[in-house]
Amino acid sequence: MIKQTSLDFLSKLKKNNSKDWFEQNRYFYDHYKTDILELTENLLTGLSKFDQSISQANLDPKKCLTRVNRDLRFSKDKTPYKNYVLIVFNKNGFHGNTAKNLFL
């Protein structure tokens, strides 16, 4: 289960999406990151019980998460951070076509 503090962090990040604010609130980001990693581990464990492709893929929970930094090269929106989390469960990594995605 995602903690309310993690949802609050994402909400505040959406309103204050700047490098200065992020650095001042890195403590909250670290807790958010730990919380999302724990959620990902729990989801992998649960999914592995009924989806053999997930259980056989030996997925690393850290590699199932997208980064918080945005790719700004071709974007009109220059905010530096994502205010959402994307979790991808895929035996072929992010670029395969058999992904099971969770978008929060």
PDB file of C-alpha atoms in Angstrom:
ATOM      1  CA  MET A   1       0.000   0.000   0.000  1.00  0.00           C
ATOM      2  CA  ILE A   2       1.276   3.446  -0.853  1.00  0.00           C
ATOM      3  CA  LYS A   3       1.702   5.694   2.159  1.00  0.00           C
ATOM      4  CA  GLN A   4      -0.085   9.024   2.277  1.00  0.00           C
ATOM      5  CA  THR A   5       3.268  10.794   2.662  1.00  0.00           C
ATOM      6  CA  SER A   6       4.313   9.462  -0.763  1.00  0.00           C
ATOM      7  CA  LEU A   7       1.121  10.731  -2.377  1.00  0.00           C
ATOM      8  CA  ASP A   8       1.620  14.073  -0.616  1.00  0.00           C
ATOM      9  CA  PHE A   9       5.166  14.253  -1.977  1.00  0.00           C
ATOM     10  CA  LEU A  10       3.928  13.716  -5.547  1.00  0.00           C
ATOM     11  CA  SER A  11       1.234  16.338  -5.078  1.00  0.00           C
ATOM     12  CA  LYS A  12       3.712  18.878  -3.728  1.00  0.00           C
ATOM     13  CA  LEU A  13       6.177  18.052  -6.494  1.00  0.00           C
ATOM     14  CA  LYS A  14       3.484  18.794  -9.064  1.00  0.00           C
ATOM     15  CA  LYS A  15       2.994  22.265  -7.546  1.00  0.00           C
ATOM     16  CA  ASN A  16       6.711  22.974  -6.972  1.00  0.00           C
ATOM     17  CA  ASN A  17       8.439  21.220  -9.823  1.00  0.00           C
ATOM     18  CA  SER A  18      11.898  22.807  -9.635  1.00  0.00           C
ATOM     19  CA  LYS A  19      15.406  21.638  -8.858  1.00  0.00           C
ATOM     20  CA  ASP A  20      15.679  23.967  -5.834  1.00  0.00           C
ATOM     21  CA  TRP A  21      12.472  22.677  -4.262  1.00  0.00           C
ATOM     22  CA  PHE A  22      13.430  19.073  -4.999  1.00  0.00           C
ATOM     23  CA  GLU A  23      16.833  19.430  -3.353  1.00  0.00           C
ATOM     24  CA  GLN A  24      15.285  21.080  -0.290  1.00  0.00           C
ATOM     25  CA  ASN A  25      12.849  18.164  -0.009  1.00  0.00           C
ATOM     26  CA  ARG A  26      15.203  15.314  -0.867  1.00  0.00           C
ATOM     27  CA  TYR A  27      14.463  13.722   2.531  1.00  0.00           C
ATOM     28  CA  PHE A  28      10.803  13.275   1.488  1.00  0.00           C
ATOM     29  CA  TYR A  29      11.867  12.002  -1.922  1.00  0.00           C
ATOM     30  CA  ASP A  30      14.066   9.347  -0.292  1.00  0.00           C
ATOM     31  CA  HIS A  31      11.095   8.133   1.779  1.00  0.00           C
ATOM     32  CA  TYR A  32       8.863   8.201  -1.298  1.00  0.00           C
ATOM     33  CA  LYS A  33      11.421   6.157  -3.254  1.00  0.00           C
ATOM     34  CA  THR A  34      11.674   3.566  -0.455  1.00  0.00           C
ATOM     35  CA  ASP A  35       7.879   3.335  -0.274  1.00  0.00           C
ATOM     36  CA  ILE A  36       7.477   2.843  -4.041  1.00  0.00           C
ATOM     37  CA  LEU A  37      10.246   0.235  -4.093  1.00  0.00           C
ATOM     38  CA  GLU A  38       8.507  -1.676  -1.281  1.00  0.00           C
ATOM     39  CA  LEU A  39       5.218  -1.498  -3.201  1.00  0.00           C
ATOM     40  CA  THR A  40       6.947  -2.824  -6.326  1.00  0.00           C
ATOM     41  CA  GLU A  41       8.481  -5.724  -4.390  1.00  0.00           C
ATOM     42  CA  ASN A  42       5.065  -6.619  -2.929  1.00  0.00           C
ATOM     43  CA  LEU A  43       3.398  -6.429  -6.344  1.00  0.00           C
ATOM     44  CA  LEU A  44       6.090  -8.663  -7.882  1.00  0.00           C
ATOM     45  CA  THR A  45       5.584 -11.215  -5.129  1.00  0.00           C
ATOM     46  CA  GLY A  46       1.810 -11.174  -5.616  1.00  0.00           C
ATOM     47  CA  LEU A  47       1.931 -11.292  -9.408  1.00  0.00           C
ATOM     48  CA  SER A  48       4.476 -14.115  -9.353  1.00  0.00           C
ATOM     49  CA  LYS A  49       1.941 -16.328  -7.586  1.00  0.00           C
ATOM     50  CA  PHE A  50      -0.361 -16.467 -10.604  1.00  0.00           C
ATOM     51  CA  ASP A  51       1.729 -15.283 -13.574  1.00  0.00           C
ATOM     52  CA  GLN A  52       4.557 -17.663 -14.402  1.00  0.00           C
ATOM     53  CA  SER A  53       6.177 -15.286 -16.900  1.00  0.00           C
ATOM     54  CA  ILE A  54       6.692 -12.806 -14.057  1.00  0.00           C
ATOM     55  CA  SER A  55       7.958 -15.441 -11.623  1.00  0.00           C
ATOM     56  CA  GLN A  56      10.405 -16.864 -14.177  1.00  0.00           C
ATOM     57  CA  ALA A  57      11.698 -13.450 -15.273  1.00  0.00           C
ATOM     58  CA  ASN A  58      13.563 -12.833 -11.971  1.00  0.00           C
ATOM     59  CA  LEU A  59      12.786  -9.121 -12.180  1.00  0.00           C
ATOM     60  CA  ASP A  60      14.726  -6.621 -10.096  1.00  0.00           C
ATOM     61  CA  PRO A  61      12.204  -4.265  -8.422  1.00  0.00           C
ATOM     62  CA  LYS A  62      14.576  -1.313  -8.881  1.00  0.00           C
ATOM     63  CA  LYS A  63      14.660  -1.887 -12.629  1.00  0.00           C
ATOM     64  CA  CYS A  64      10.845  -1.957 -12.817  1.00  0.00           C
ATOM     65  CA  LEU A  65      10.602   1.714 -11.821  1.00  0.00           C
ATOM     66  CA  THR A  66      11.024   4.703 -14.082  1.00  0.00           C
ATOM     67  CA  ARG A  67      13.269   7.564 -13.045  1.00  0.00           C
ATOM     68  CA  VAL A  68      11.862  10.724 -11.482  1.00  0.00           C
ATOM     69  CA  ASN A  69      13.830  12.910 -13.905  1.00  0.00           C
ATOM     70  CA  ARG A  70      12.106  13.876 -17.150  1.00  0.00           C
ATOM     71  CA  ASP A  71      13.692  13.904 -20.595  1.00  0.00           C
ATOM     72  CA  LEU A  72      13.461  17.580 -21.546  1.00  0.00           C
ATOM     73  CA  ARG A  73      15.239  17.489 -24.904  1.00  0.00           C
ATOM     74  CA  PHE A  74      12.144  17.540 -27.129  1.00  0.00           C
ATOM     75  CA  SER A  75       9.503  18.740 -24.675  1.00  0.00           C
ATOM     76  CA  LYS A  76       7.837  22.136 -24.524  1.00  0.00           C
ATOM     77  CA  ASP A  77       7.203  21.472 -20.830  1.00  0.00           C
ATOM     78  CA  LYS A  78      10.566  22.047 -19.152  1.00  0.00           C
ATOM     79  CA  THR A  79       9.603  20.940 -15.629  1.00  0.00           C
ATOM     80  CA  PRO A  80      12.473  18.687 -14.547  1.00  0.00           C
ATOM     81  CA  TYR A  81      10.604  15.952 -12.635  1.00  0.00           C
ATOM     82  CA  LYS A  82       7.757  13.513 -13.199  1.00  0.00           C
ATOM     83  CA  ASN A  83       4.924  13.887 -10.710  1.00  0.00           C
ATOM     84  CA  TYR A  84       3.851  10.269 -11.158  1.00  0.00           C
ATOM     85  CA  VAL A  85       5.399   6.844 -10.914  1.00  0.00           C
ATOM     86  CA  LEU A  86       5.385   4.195 -13.617  1.00  0.00           C
ATOM     87  CA  ILE A  87       6.028   0.575 -12.687  1.00  0.00           C
ATOM     88  CA  VAL A  88       6.713  -1.848 -15.551  1.00  0.00           C
ATOM     89  CA  PHE A  89       6.684  -5.617 -15.109  1.00  0.00           C
ATOM     90  CA  ASN A  90       8.176  -7.121 -18.241  1.00  0.00           C
ATOM     91  CA  LYS A  91      10.366 -10.153 -18.749  1.00  0.00           C
ATOM     92  CA  ASN A  92      12.078  -8.299 -21.623  1.00  0.00           C
ATOM     93  CA  GLY A  93      12.692  -5.023 -19.780  1.00  0.00           C
ATOM     94  CA  PHE A  94      11.144  -1.672 -20.646  1.00  0.00           C
ATOM     95  CA  HIS A  95      11.352  -2.146 -24.402  1.00  0.00           C
ATOM     96  CA  GLY A  96       9.611  -5.478 -24.756  1.00  0.00           C
ATOM     97  CA  ASN A  97       6.041  -5.839 -25.964  1.00  0.00           C
ATOM     98  CA  THR A  98       4.841  -8.070 -23.115  1.00  0.00           C
ATOM     99  CA  ALA A  99       4.776  -5.440 -20.365  1.00  0.00           C
ATOM    100  CA  LYS A 100       2.271  -5.311 -17.545  1.00  0.00           C
ATOM    101  CA  ASN A 101       2.209  -1.638 -16.512  1.00  0.00           C
ATOM    102  CA  LEU A 102       1.017   0.089 -13.373  1.00  0.00           C
ATOM    103  CA  PHE A 103       0.664   3.849 -13.649  1.00  0.00           C
ATOM    104  CA  LEU A 104       0.104   5.793 -10.414  1.00  0.00           C
TER     105      LEU A 104
END
